[in-house]
Amino acid sequence: MDLARQRFDEACAHDRAGREEEAIPCYEEALSLGLPDPVRRQALLGLGSSYRNVLRHADAIAVLEGAVADYPDDPALRVFLALALWSGGREREAFASMGQIVLEHADLGGYERAAGFYLRHLD
């Protein structure tokens, strides 16, 4: 196993045990060493989530915005970005983002158009 994957696995173990502070440097090192997709995608989500959990909201938003730019079709990354936005005080943007994910992935029983209109006009 290469070092990047080993550091990623360590990060995940820390994360699962609720030790986000210890997970963060492992995620950072794994990403800097280079991870293949889809492991890179998972590491970005884990790092962003860990930053959010230790109240480093600006870092969480930056990592997750970059991840969403790289992987725009990944709904999990978009959900975690919305959570980071909410925690970072950008509640309206977070709600709109989460609503967009719902519009794209949920069966709204024919109310998609109305819901989309209301999401675009939240004020």
XYZ file of C-alpha atoms in Angstrom, residues 13-118:
106
model
C -9.964 5.719 11.334
C -9.475 8.927 13.339
C -12.628 10.402 11.803
C -14.765 7.372 12.667
C -13.478 7.544 16.248
C -14.472 11.217 16.539
C -10.868 12.447 16.488
C -11.181 15.020 13.712
C -8.182 17.053 14.948
C -6.009 13.987 14.380
C -7.702 13.153 11.080
C -7.040 16.546 9.494
C -3.248 16.290 9.057
C -3.641 12.742 7.748
C -6.166 13.883 5.110
C -3.961 16.845 4.202
C -0.879 14.662 3.756
C -2.752 12.017 1.786
C -4.091 14.665 -0.583
C -0.700 16.324 -0.990
C 0.877 12.958 -1.844
C -1.782 12.320 -4.474
C -4.760 10.006 -4.362
C -6.593 8.417 -7.267
C -10.305 8.973 -7.835
C -12.623 8.095 -6.095
C -10.390 8.033 -3.007
C -9.419 11.673 -3.595
C -13.084 12.619 -3.640
C -13.639 10.807 -0.321
C -10.585 12.491 1.210
C -11.821 15.943 0.204
C -15.217 15.230 1.733
C -13.611 13.868 4.907
C -11.246 16.822 5.226
C -14.006 19.363 4.667
C -16.274 17.628 7.136
C -13.501 17.396 9.731
C -12.719 21.102 9.349
C -16.402 21.860 9.899
C -16.540 19.660 12.997
C -13.601 21.489 14.600
C -15.220 24.843 13.746
C -12.797 25.755 10.965
C -15.692 26.833 8.785
C -13.748 28.939 6.273
C -11.374 26.025 5.648
C -14.304 23.624 5.310
C -16.033 25.865 2.793
C -12.845 26.386 0.775
C -12.052 22.653 0.567
C -15.625 21.676 -0.257
C -16.112 24.449 -2.823
C -12.965 23.224 -4.561
C -14.179 19.639 -4.387
C -17.575 20.574 -5.844
C -15.805 22.472 -8.629
C -13.788 19.328 -9.401
C -16.755 16.950 -9.003
C -19.923 18.985 -9.705
C -22.137 15.924 -10.085
C -21.348 14.486 -6.643
C -24.386 15.131 -4.428
C -22.564 14.084 -1.229
C -19.946 16.795 -1.713
C -22.689 19.321 -2.398
C -24.575 18.322 0.770
C -21.458 18.652 2.915
C -20.725 22.020 1.323
C -24.250 23.150 2.230
C -23.670 22.024 5.817
C -20.385 23.941 5.950
C -22.046 27.032 4.510
C -24.753 26.818 7.171
C -22.211 26.395 9.963
C -20.190 29.270 8.512
C -23.119 31.669 8.796
C -24.198 31.538 5.163
C -27.594 30.021 5.923
C -29.495 31.355 2.913
C -26.899 30.045 0.471
C -26.835 26.714 2.308
C -30.608 26.355 2.163
C -30.716 27.248 -1.527
C -27.975 24.733 -2.260
C -29.705 21.970 -0.329
C -32.971 22.809 -2.059
C -31.289 22.513 -5.447
C -29.983 19.071 -4.511
C -33.510 18.041 -3.536
C -34.880 19.346 -6.843
C -32.332 17.297 -8.756
C -32.620 14.047 -6.809
C -36.031 13.743 -5.136
C -39.458 12.935 -6.505
C -41.538 15.961 -5.569
C -44.732 14.567 -7.022
C -45.084 17.155 -9.750
C -44.168 20.133 -7.575
C -40.646 20.533 -8.954
C -41.490 23.673 -10.935
C -43.150 25.426 -7.995
C -40.376 24.412 -5.606
C -37.759 25.645 -8.062
C -39.553 28.981 -8.383
C -39.700 29.424 -4.617
